[in-house]
Amino acid sequence: MYCFNKEIENSRISTEDIDINENALRLFDHKDWKLIYTYVHRFLHVSGMERNKLTNQVASLLLSKLDINVQQLNTRQEEDLLLSLYLNLKEEWDFEL
């Protein structure tokens, strides 16, 4: 968890980095929370092409719910948006873990 927190601090990612409101938050269910939770706790330990592939797959599934066209983003932008989404969903779902 320390590595993940350090990554967020270094990148200065916040909940405001993704445009998401209460209605949009309702689009995400427990399964989505588990997916993004697993992603953020694994992606720092995966490198190179595997990390890019993992990021692309998760971004395609989750960011599309917010009508974000991931094909217009590079992998770093996808990572940043996923981390911001995680922070938003964490406020809603973290109590269950």
PDB file of C-alpha atoms in Angstrom:
ATOM      1  CA  MET A   1       0.000   0.000   0.000  1.00  0.00           C
ATOM      2  CA  TYR A   2       2.933   2.315   0.683  1.00  0.00           C
ATOM      3  CA  CYS A   3       4.061   2.175  -2.960  1.00  0.00           C
ATOM      4  CA  PHE A   4       0.592   3.058  -4.149  1.00  0.00           C
ATOM      5  CA  ASN A   5       0.284   6.002  -1.749  1.00  0.00           C
ATOM      6  CA  LYS A   6       3.709   7.236  -2.833  1.00  0.00           C
ATOM      7  CA  GLU A   7       2.699   6.978  -6.503  1.00  0.00           C
ATOM      8  CA  ILE A   8      -0.367   9.126  -5.843  1.00  0.00           C
ATOM      9  CA  GLU A   9       1.670  11.675  -3.882  1.00  0.00           C
ATOM     10  CA  ASN A  10       4.311  11.867  -6.611  1.00  0.00           C
ATOM     11  CA  SER A  11       1.762  12.277  -9.374  1.00  0.00           C
ATOM     12  CA  ARG A  12      -0.494  14.615  -7.359  1.00  0.00           C
ATOM     13  CA  ILE A  13      -3.552  12.714  -8.489  1.00  0.00           C
ATOM     14  CA  SER A  14      -6.771  13.661  -6.732  1.00  0.00           C
ATOM     15  CA  THR A  15     -10.466  12.919  -6.869  1.00  0.00           C
ATOM     16  CA  GLU A  16     -10.952  16.045  -8.991  1.00  0.00           C
ATOM     17  CA  ASP A  17      -8.803  14.728 -11.836  1.00  0.00           C
ATOM     18  CA  ILE A  18     -11.765  12.866 -13.259  1.00  0.00           C
ATOM     19  CA  ASP A  19     -15.158  14.408 -13.942  1.00  0.00           C
ATOM     20  CA  ILE A  20     -17.497  12.246 -11.907  1.00  0.00           C
ATOM     21  CA  ASN A  21     -20.682  13.131 -10.067  1.00  0.00           C
ATOM     22  CA  GLU A  22     -23.036  11.227  -7.789  1.00  0.00           C
ATOM     23  CA  ASN A  23     -25.049   9.856 -10.702  1.00  0.00           C
ATOM     24  CA  ALA A  24     -21.899   8.615 -12.416  1.00  0.00           C
ATOM     25  CA  LEU A  25     -20.708   6.981  -9.196  1.00  0.00           C
ATOM     26  CA  ARG A  26     -23.886   4.899  -9.191  1.00  0.00           C
ATOM     27  CA  LEU A  27     -22.799   3.329 -12.481  1.00  0.00           C
ATOM     28  CA  PHE A  28     -20.112   1.418 -10.590  1.00  0.00           C
ATOM     29  CA  ASP A  29     -20.959  -1.654  -8.558  1.00  0.00           C
ATOM     30  CA  HIS A  30     -19.086  -3.840  -6.107  1.00  0.00           C
ATOM     31  CA  LYS A  31     -17.551  -5.860  -8.937  1.00  0.00           C
ATOM     32  CA  ASP A  32     -16.097  -2.656 -10.430  1.00  0.00           C
ATOM     33  CA  TRP A  33     -14.737  -1.666  -7.026  1.00  0.00           C
ATOM     34  CA  LYS A  34     -13.003  -5.024  -6.633  1.00  0.00           C
ATOM     35  CA  LEU A  35     -11.517  -4.698 -10.129  1.00  0.00           C
ATOM     36  CA  ILE A  36     -10.077  -1.230  -9.607  1.00  0.00           C
ATOM     37  CA  TYR A  37      -8.942  -2.079  -6.070  1.00  0.00           C
ATOM     38  CA  THR A  38      -7.026  -5.072  -7.410  1.00  0.00           C
ATOM     39  CA  TYR A  39      -5.643  -3.027 -10.308  1.00  0.00           C
ATOM     40  CA  VAL A  40      -4.197  -0.224  -8.175  1.00  0.00           C
ATOM     41  CA  HIS A  41      -2.612  -2.662  -5.767  1.00  0.00           C
ATOM     42  CA  ARG A  42      -0.972  -4.642  -8.576  1.00  0.00           C
ATOM     43  CA  PHE A  43      -0.055  -2.240 -11.355  1.00  0.00           C
ATOM     44  CA  LEU A  44       3.067  -0.888  -9.640  1.00  0.00           C
ATOM     45  CA  HIS A  45       4.432  -4.413  -9.400  1.00  0.00           C
ATOM     46  CA  VAL A  46       3.911  -5.154 -13.089  1.00  0.00           C
ATOM     47  CA  SER A  47       6.232  -3.672 -15.666  1.00  0.00           C
ATOM     48  CA  GLY A  48       6.465  -2.919 -19.341  1.00  0.00           C
ATOM     49  CA  MET A  49       4.037  -4.355 -21.838  1.00  0.00           C
ATOM     50  CA  GLU A  50       2.151  -6.344 -19.201  1.00  0.00           C
ATOM     51  CA  ARG A  51       1.448  -3.161 -17.206  1.00  0.00           C
ATOM     52  CA  ASN A  52       0.293  -1.347 -20.343  1.00  0.00           C
ATOM     53  CA  LYS A  53      -1.974  -4.242 -21.304  1.00  0.00           C
ATOM     54  CA  LEU A  54      -3.463  -4.425 -17.801  1.00  0.00           C
ATOM     55  CA  THR A  55      -4.048  -0.668 -17.758  1.00  0.00           C
ATOM     56  CA  ASN A  56      -5.675  -0.714 -21.205  1.00  0.00           C
ATOM     57  CA  GLN A  57      -8.004  -3.566 -20.245  1.00  0.00           C
ATOM     58  CA  VAL A  58      -9.151  -2.016 -16.974  1.00  0.00           C
ATOM     59  CA  ALA A  59      -9.487   1.444 -18.536  1.00  0.00           C
ATOM     60  CA  SER A  60     -11.599   0.049 -21.369  1.00  0.00           C
ATOM     61  CA  LEU A  61     -13.976  -1.577 -18.906  1.00  0.00           C
ATOM     62  CA  LEU A  62     -14.287   1.173 -16.329  1.00  0.00           C
ATOM     63  CA  LEU A  63     -13.656   4.477 -18.081  1.00  0.00           C
ATOM     64  CA  SER A  64     -16.161   3.620 -20.793  1.00  0.00           C
ATOM     65  CA  LYS A  65     -18.865   3.825 -18.093  1.00  0.00           C
ATOM     66  CA  LEU A  66     -18.015   7.528 -17.899  1.00  0.00           C
ATOM     67  CA  ASP A  67     -18.100   7.924 -21.692  1.00  0.00           C
ATOM     68  CA  ILE A  68     -14.338   8.429 -21.812  1.00  0.00           C
ATOM     69  CA  ASN A  69     -12.871   7.327 -25.131  1.00  0.00           C
ATOM     70  CA  VAL A  70      -9.755   5.454 -24.026  1.00  0.00           C
ATOM     71  CA  GLN A  71      -8.535   5.146 -27.609  1.00  0.00           C
ATOM     72  CA  GLN A  72      -7.717   8.856 -27.474  1.00  0.00           C
ATOM     73  CA  LEU A  73      -5.585   8.440 -24.341  1.00  0.00           C
ATOM     74  CA  ASN A  74      -2.055   7.227 -23.812  1.00  0.00           C
ATOM     75  CA  THR A  75      -1.307   4.666 -21.120  1.00  0.00           C
ATOM     76  CA  ARG A  76      -0.134   7.274 -18.593  1.00  0.00           C
ATOM     77  CA  GLN A  77      -3.367   9.231 -19.007  1.00  0.00           C
ATOM     78  CA  GLU A  78      -5.342   6.020 -18.516  1.00  0.00           C
ATOM     79  CA  GLU A  79      -3.358   5.248 -15.353  1.00  0.00           C
ATOM     80  CA  ASP A  80      -3.962   8.725 -13.963  1.00  0.00           C
ATOM     81  CA  LEU A  81      -7.694   8.552 -14.647  1.00  0.00           C
ATOM     82  CA  LEU A  82      -7.921   5.077 -13.125  1.00  0.00           C
ATOM     83  CA  LEU A  83      -6.097   6.232  -9.989  1.00  0.00           C
ATOM     84  CA  SER A  84      -8.425   9.217  -9.696  1.00  0.00           C
ATOM     85  CA  LEU A  85     -11.424   6.947 -10.231  1.00  0.00           C
ATOM     86  CA  TYR A  86     -10.064   4.662  -7.516  1.00  0.00           C
ATOM     87  CA  LEU A  87      -9.886   7.579  -5.079  1.00  0.00           C
ATOM     88  CA  ASN A  88     -13.493   8.485  -5.871  1.00  0.00           C
ATOM     89  CA  LEU A  89     -14.759   4.923  -5.554  1.00  0.00           C
ATOM     90  CA  LYS A  90     -12.731   4.375  -2.402  1.00  0.00           C
ATOM     91  CA  GLU A  91     -14.824   7.016  -0.668  1.00  0.00           C
ATOM     92  CA  GLU A  92     -17.938   5.029  -1.597  1.00  0.00           C
ATOM     93  CA  TRP A  93     -16.801   1.407  -1.290  1.00  0.00           C
ATOM     94  CA  ASP A  94     -13.785   1.097   1.000  1.00  0.00           C
ATOM     95  CA  PHE A  95     -15.894   0.517   4.101  1.00  0.00           C
ATOM     96  CA  GLU A  96     -16.741  -2.955   2.815  1.00  0.00           C
ATOM     97  CA  LEU A  97     -13.192  -4.304   2.927  1.00  0.00           C
TER      98      LEU A  97
END
